[in-house]
Amino acid sequence: MGNTVEVSHVTKSFNGQFVVNDISFNIAPGEVFGLIGPNGAGKTTIIRMLLDIMRPDSGELRILGSGIDDGIKDMIGYLPEERGLYLKLTVLDSLLYLGALKNKQSKKRAMELLEGMGMLQNKDMKISELSKGMQQKIQLIAAISHDPELIILDEPFSGLDPVNMKLVKDLILELGKQGKTILISTHMMDQVERMCDRIFMIRKGSGVLYGSVNEIKSRFGKNAIQLDFEGELNSIAGVKRINLSGNYAELIFDAGADAQDILRKIVQNVKVNRFEISSPSLNEIFIQVEAGA
């Protein structure tokens, strides 16, 4: 079986400025693929070209082995970053209406998806009565209710609490196991690192990273310590950056710094529950690449 998505040497410019410049990548069936990059890098333009909202100036995009026509579009599910639901409709009526737009209206599937997302009891509520996070889940269900082969999710975790984030993550991974192809565009690097098989990072319109998460991380060497600690972690000689998240921290070494020496300094200041010398996180790699390091 061929690739679900093939992007070959695609270029797009506006007013003489390249927004996407000679981009190439592919996505295999059943793959969860991350499209990442800073704001204004060209991610949205790539998504719009995949949806045939705009056409490339040069290069080729193919989905399921074909050019992008109306038949192919019906096989794509899309969750836009800018959400939009009919606030006066009920949850179930919204899903049936949006499914009909894709020529597939299935009450049974809508009910199954609502149950899987813990929202079956909300089926008769109006969209306007739902919280932002609940509306987000309904929009995701709407994007996949017609059983598409390619699912494009733009910031799928926006507005979700940790419980609902896990529900969405589990659904995405299950869809991948079912053979659906998932393209995720998000700023949440921790979720990309946990979920995605491969990633493509775009910066200023050009591709700068492409491959499996583990392969990309290995290119940056083992220049980090992942730390679970108690106490107050202050600046440490030999550490150029500390990425803190509660009692967890990622410490990035200076070039030539000795990891064992840094660990000795750490245990003098805080209680260490767990540590691991590792490659930097995808979030740290994102920071380094964006900074041009």
Short mmCIF file of C-alpha atoms in Angstrom, two decimals:
data_model
loop_
_atom_site.label_atom_id
_atom_site.label_comp_id
_atom_site.label_asym_id
_atom_site.label_seq_id
_atom_site.Cartn_x
_atom_site.Cartn_y
_atom_site.Cartn_z
CA MET A 1 0.00 0.00 0.00
CA GLY A 2 1.29 3.45 -0.91
CA ASN A 3 1.46 6.53 1.23
CA THR A 4 -1.73 8.27 2.29
CA VAL A 5 -0.15 11.71 1.83
CA GLU A 6 2.65 12.67 -0.56
CA VAL A 7 3.93 16.24 -0.66
CA SER A 8 6.62 16.69 -3.32
CA HIS A 9 8.67 19.88 -3.75
CA VAL A 10 5.71 22.13 -2.96
CA THR A 11 6.18 25.90 -3.07
CA LYS A 12 3.71 28.68 -2.29
CA SER A 13 4.34 32.42 -2.19
CA PHE A 14 2.30 35.55 -1.51
CA ASN A 15 3.32 38.94 -2.85
CA GLY A 16 6.70 37.56 -3.87
CA GLN A 17 7.45 36.13 -0.41
CA PHE A 18 7.85 32.37 0.02
CA VAL A 19 5.48 31.01 2.67
CA VAL A 20 6.28 27.40 1.77
CA ASN A 21 9.54 26.75 -0.05
CA ASP A 22 10.28 23.37 -1.70
CA ILE A 23 8.60 21.22 0.98
CA SER A 24 8.56 17.41 0.68
CA PHE A 25 7.27 14.74 3.07
CA ASN A 26 5.02 11.69 3.09
CA ILE A 27 2.67 10.09 5.60
CA ALA A 28 1.99 6.35 5.67
CA PRO A 29 -1.35 4.65 6.37
CA GLY A 30 -1.98 4.30 10.10
CA GLU A 31 0.71 6.83 10.97
CA VAL A 32 0.28 9.59 13.55
CA PHE A 33 2.34 12.40 12.03
CA GLY A 34 3.27 15.72 13.61
CA LEU A 35 3.49 18.95 11.62
CA ILE A 36 5.23 21.43 13.90
CA GLY A 37 6.78 24.87 13.76
CA PRO A 38 6.44 28.37 15.20
CA ASN A 39 3.58 30.71 14.33
CA GLY A 40 3.89 31.97 10.77
CA ALA A 41 6.17 29.11 9.70
CA GLY A 42 3.84 27.83 6.96
CA LYS A 43 1.92 25.03 8.73
CA THR A 44 -1.52 26.47 8.02
CA THR A 45 -0.64 27.03 4.36
CA ILE A 46 0.37 23.36 4.03
CA ILE A 47 -2.90 22.25 5.62
CA ARG A 48 -4.93 24.54 3.34
CA MET A 49 -3.19 23.09 0.29
CA LEU A 50 -3.92 19.54 1.50
CA LEU A 51 -7.58 20.56 1.82
CA ASP A 52 -7.50 22.17 -1.66
CA ILE A 53 -8.46 25.54 -0.18
CA MET A 54 -5.46 26.93 -2.04
CA ARG A 55 -3.20 25.53 -4.74
CA PRO A 56 0.62 25.37 -4.73
CA ASP A 57 2.60 27.51 -7.14
CA SER A 58 4.69 24.45 -7.98
CA GLY A 59 5.14 20.88 -6.80
CA GLU A 60 2.54 18.20 -6.20
CA LEU A 61 0.25 17.02 -3.40
CA ARG A 62 -1.36 13.59 -3.58
CA ILE A 63 -3.78 11.97 -1.14
CA LEU A 64 -4.54 8.25 -1.31
CA GLY A 65 -2.62 8.09 -4.57
CA SER A 66 -4.68 10.75 -6.34
CA GLY A 67 -4.85 14.45 -6.88
CA ILE A 68 -7.20 16.31 -4.56
CA ASP A 69 -10.71 16.24 -6.08
CA ASP A 70 -14.20 16.22 -4.53
CA GLY A 71 -14.16 12.45 -4.06
CA ILE A 72 -10.88 12.61 -2.16
CA LYS A 73 -12.11 15.54 -0.04
CA ASP A 74 -14.93 13.36 1.30
CA MET A 75 -12.26 10.99 2.63
CA ILE A 76 -10.64 13.75 4.73
CA GLY A 77 -11.69 14.76 8.23
CA TYR A 78 -10.59 18.20 9.40
CA LEU A 79 -10.56 19.83 12.82
CA PRO A 80 -9.73 23.53 12.25
CA GLU A 81 -7.94 25.65 14.82
CA GLU A 82 -10.77 28.18 14.59
CA ARG A 83 -13.75 26.21 15.86
CA GLY A 84 -17.24 26.65 14.45
CA LEU A 85 -20.46 24.88 15.47
CA TYR A 86 -24.11 25.86 15.16
CA LEU A 87 -24.85 27.02 18.69
CA LYS A 88 -28.65 26.59 18.50
CA LEU A 89 -28.52 22.95 17.36
CA THR A 90 -28.35 20.03 19.76
CA VAL A 91 -25.19 17.95 19.95
CA LEU A 92 -26.70 15.02 18.04
CA ASP A 93 -28.35 17.19 15.39
CA SER A 94 -25.04 18.98 14.84
CA LEU A 95 -23.23 15.71 14.23
CA LEU A 96 -25.92 14.39 11.88
CA TYR A 97 -25.97 17.65 9.92
CA LEU A 98 -22.19 17.83 9.56
CA GLY A 99 -22.07 14.15 8.59
CA ALA A 100 -24.65 14.77 5.86
CA LEU A 101 -22.39 17.46 4.37
CA LYS A 102 -19.85 14.67 3.76
CA ASN A 103 -22.57 12.44 2.25
CA LYS A 104 -22.42 10.14 5.28
CA GLN A 105 -25.07 10.48 7.96
CA SER A 106 -24.90 7.76 10.62
CA LYS A 107 -26.74 8.16 13.90
CA LYS A 108 -25.26 4.87 15.11
CA ARG A 109 -21.67 6.03 14.58
CA ALA A 110 -22.39 9.43 16.12
CA MET A 111 -23.81 7.75 19.23
CA GLU A 112 -20.80 5.41 19.45
CA LEU A 113 -18.36 8.33 19.24
CA LEU A 114 -20.31 10.33 21.82
CA GLU A 115 -20.18 7.37 24.18
CA GLY A 116 -16.45 6.91 23.61
CA MET A 117 -15.84 10.57 24.48
CA GLY A 118 -18.04 10.41 27.58
CA MET A 119 -20.67 12.72 26.07
CA LEU A 120 -23.63 10.46 25.30
CA GLN A 121 -25.60 12.04 28.15
CA ASN A 122 -25.15 15.43 26.46
CA LYS A 123 -26.60 14.46 23.08
CA ASP A 124 -29.80 16.52 23.51
CA MET A 125 -28.07 19.63 24.88
CA LYS A 126 -27.64 22.67 22.67
CA ILE A 127 -24.08 23.47 21.62
CA SER A 128 -24.42 26.86 23.33
CA GLU A 129 -24.94 25.07 26.67
CA LEU A 130 -21.61 23.23 26.47
CA SER A 131 -18.28 24.32 27.91
CA LYS A 132 -15.44 25.21 25.55
CA GLY A 133 -13.77 21.84 26.19
CA MET A 134 -17.01 19.95 25.49
CA GLN A 135 -17.53 21.89 22.26
CA GLN A 136 -13.98 20.97 21.30
CA LYS A 137 -14.76 17.27 21.74
CA ILE A 138 -17.95 17.61 19.67
CA GLN A 139 -16.01 19.29 16.87
CA LEU A 140 -13.48 16.44 16.93
CA ILE A 141 -16.28 13.87 16.74
CA ALA A 142 -17.74 15.81 13.79
CA ALA A 143 -14.36 15.66 12.02
CA ILE A 144 -14.29 11.85 12.16
CA SER A 145 -17.98 10.90 12.12
CA HIS A 146 -17.94 10.19 8.36
CA ASP A 147 -15.13 7.63 8.86
CA PRO A 148 -12.40 9.44 6.86
CA GLU A 149 -9.12 7.83 5.85
CA LEU A 150 -7.06 11.00 6.50
CA ILE A 151 -7.72 13.06 9.63
CA ILE A 152 -6.12 16.53 9.91
CA LEU A 153 -6.19 17.98 13.42
CA ASP A 154 -5.13 21.59 13.98
CA GLU A 155 -4.44 22.19 17.70
CA PRO A 156 -6.67 19.30 18.87
CA PHE A 157 -5.79 19.78 22.57
CA SER A 158 -6.70 23.47 22.77
CA GLY A 159 -8.98 24.23 25.72
CA LEU A 160 -8.94 20.69 27.14
CA ASP A 161 -8.28 19.77 30.76
CA PRO A 162 -5.95 16.81 31.49
CA VAL A 163 -8.81 14.26 31.66
CA ASN A 164 -10.29 15.28 28.31
CA MET A 165 -6.82 15.62 26.81
CA LYS A 166 -6.24 11.94 27.61
CA LEU A 167 -9.60 11.01 26.06
CA VAL A 168 -8.67 12.81 22.84
CA LYS A 169 -5.17 11.35 22.83
CA ASP A 170 -6.51 7.80 23.32
CA LEU A 171 -9.03 8.31 20.50
CA ILE A 172 -6.32 9.54 18.12
CA LEU A 173 -4.07 6.56 18.91
CA GLU A 174 -6.99 4.15 18.47
CA LEU A 175 -7.81 5.67 15.08
CA GLY A 176 -4.18 5.12 14.08
CA LYS A 177 -4.43 1.46 15.12
CA GLN A 178 -7.51 1.18 12.90
CA GLY A 179 -5.37 2.23 9.94
CA LYS A 180 -6.48 5.86 9.77
CA THR A 181 -3.79 8.40 8.93
CA ILE A 182 -3.54 11.28 11.39
CA LEU A 183 -1.84 14.63 10.75
CA ILE A 184 -1.53 16.71 13.94
CA SER A 185 -0.44 20.34 13.98
CA THR A 186 0.14 21.60 17.52
CA HIS A 187 2.42 23.65 19.75
CA MET A 188 2.24 21.01 22.51
CA MET A 189 5.58 19.31 21.98
CA ASP A 190 5.10 16.90 24.89
CA GLN A 191 2.02 15.43 23.19
CA VAL A 192 3.80 15.25 19.83
CA GLU A 193 6.71 13.41 21.47
CA ARG A 194 4.39 10.87 23.12
CA MET A 195 2.04 10.29 20.20
CA CYS A 196 3.68 10.85 16.84
CA ASP A 197 5.55 8.23 14.83
CA ARG A 198 7.34 10.88 12.78
CA ILE A 199 7.43 14.65 12.56
CA PHE A 200 8.10 17.40 10.06
CA MET A 201 9.23 20.77 11.39
CA ILE A 202 8.94 23.85 9.23
CA ARG A 203 10.70 27.15 9.96
CA LYS A 204 10.32 30.27 7.81
CA GLY A 205 8.74 28.19 5.06
CA SER A 206 11.48 25.55 4.84
CA GLY A 207 11.70 22.07 6.29
CA VAL A 208 14.31 21.85 9.05
CA LEU A 209 13.56 18.49 10.76
CA TYR A 210 12.00 15.34 9.31
CA GLY A 211 12.00 11.80 10.66
CA SER A 212 11.05 9.67 13.64
CA VAL A 213 11.03 11.36 17.04
CA ASN A 214 13.72 9.01 18.38
CA GLU A 215 15.93 9.50 15.32
CA ILE A 216 15.69 13.29 15.58
CA LYS A 217 16.40 13.26 19.32
CA SER A 218 19.47 11.05 18.78
CA ARG A 219 20.96 13.67 16.43
CA PHE A 220 21.20 16.09 19.36
CA GLY A 221 23.18 13.70 21.57
CA LYS A 222 22.76 13.01 25.29
CA ASN A 223 23.18 16.53 26.58
CA ALA A 224 20.27 16.70 29.03
CA ILE A 225 19.23 15.49 32.47
CA GLN A 226 15.56 14.69 33.12
CA LEU A 227 15.01 15.30 36.83
CA ASP A 228 12.28 14.55 39.38
CA PHE A 229 13.17 16.53 42.49
CA GLU A 230 12.01 18.24 45.68
CA GLY A 231 13.23 21.67 46.72
CA GLU A 232 14.25 24.83 44.89
CA LEU A 233 16.40 24.34 41.82
CA ASN A 234 18.68 27.30 41.16
CA SER A 235 21.14 28.03 38.37
CA ILE A 236 23.99 25.53 38.12
CA ALA A 237 27.41 25.99 36.55
CA GLY A 238 27.62 23.96 33.34
CA VAL A 239 23.86 24.16 32.68
CA LYS A 240 22.79 26.63 30.00
CA ARG A 241 19.01 26.22 30.41
CA ILE A 242 16.54 24.70 32.88
CA ASN A 243 13.05 23.85 31.60
CA LEU A 244 10.84 23.60 34.70
CA SER A 245 7.42 21.97 35.10
CA GLY A 246 6.49 21.73 38.78
CA ASN A 247 8.88 19.27 40.43
CA TYR A 248 10.14 18.03 37.08
CA ALA A 249 12.97 19.69 35.20
CA GLU A 250 15.01 19.28 32.06
CA LEU A 251 18.57 20.59 32.37
CA ILE A 252 20.47 21.30 29.16
CA PHE A 253 24.27 21.13 29.44
CA ASP A 254 26.78 23.58 28.11
CA ALA A 255 29.02 22.10 25.43
CA GLY A 256 31.77 20.08 27.10
CA ALA A 257 30.07 20.03 30.53
CA ASP A 258 30.38 16.83 32.57
CA ALA A 259 27.04 15.21 33.46
CA GLN A 260 28.37 13.56 36.62
CA ASP A 261 29.77 16.86 37.87
CA ILE A 262 26.41 18.53 37.26
CA LEU A 263 24.60 15.75 39.13
CA ARG A 264 26.89 16.22 42.13
CA LYS A 265 25.99 19.91 42.19
CA ILE A 266 22.28 19.12 41.91
CA VAL A 267 22.18 16.74 44.89
CA GLN A 268 23.86 19.39 47.03
CA ASN A 269 20.84 21.67 46.52
CA VAL A 270 17.72 19.51 46.11
CA LYS A 271 16.41 16.04 46.92
CA VAL A 272 16.57 13.92 43.77
CA ASN A 273 13.82 11.31 43.38
CA ARG A 274 14.79 10.23 39.87
CA PHE A 275 17.14 11.34 37.15
CA GLU A 276 18.04 10.25 33.64
CA ILE A 277 20.81 11.42 31.35
CA SER A 278 19.13 11.65 27.96
CA SER A 279 18.74 13.36 24.64
CA PRO A 280 16.90 16.68 24.91
CA SER A 281 13.11 16.67 24.80
CA LEU A 282 11.35 17.56 21.57
CA ASN A 283 10.32 20.82 23.22
CA GLU A 284 13.98 21.70 23.84
CA ILE A 285 14.91 20.71 20.28
CA PHE A 286 12.11 22.96 19.03
CA ILE A 287 13.55 25.86 21.08
CA GLN A 288 17.08 25.25 19.77
CA VAL A 289 16.02 24.99 16.13
CA GLU A 290 13.78 28.05 16.36
CA ALA A 291 16.69 29.99 17.88
CA GLY A 292 18.87 28.87 14.98
CA ALA A 293 21.15 26.88 17.30
#
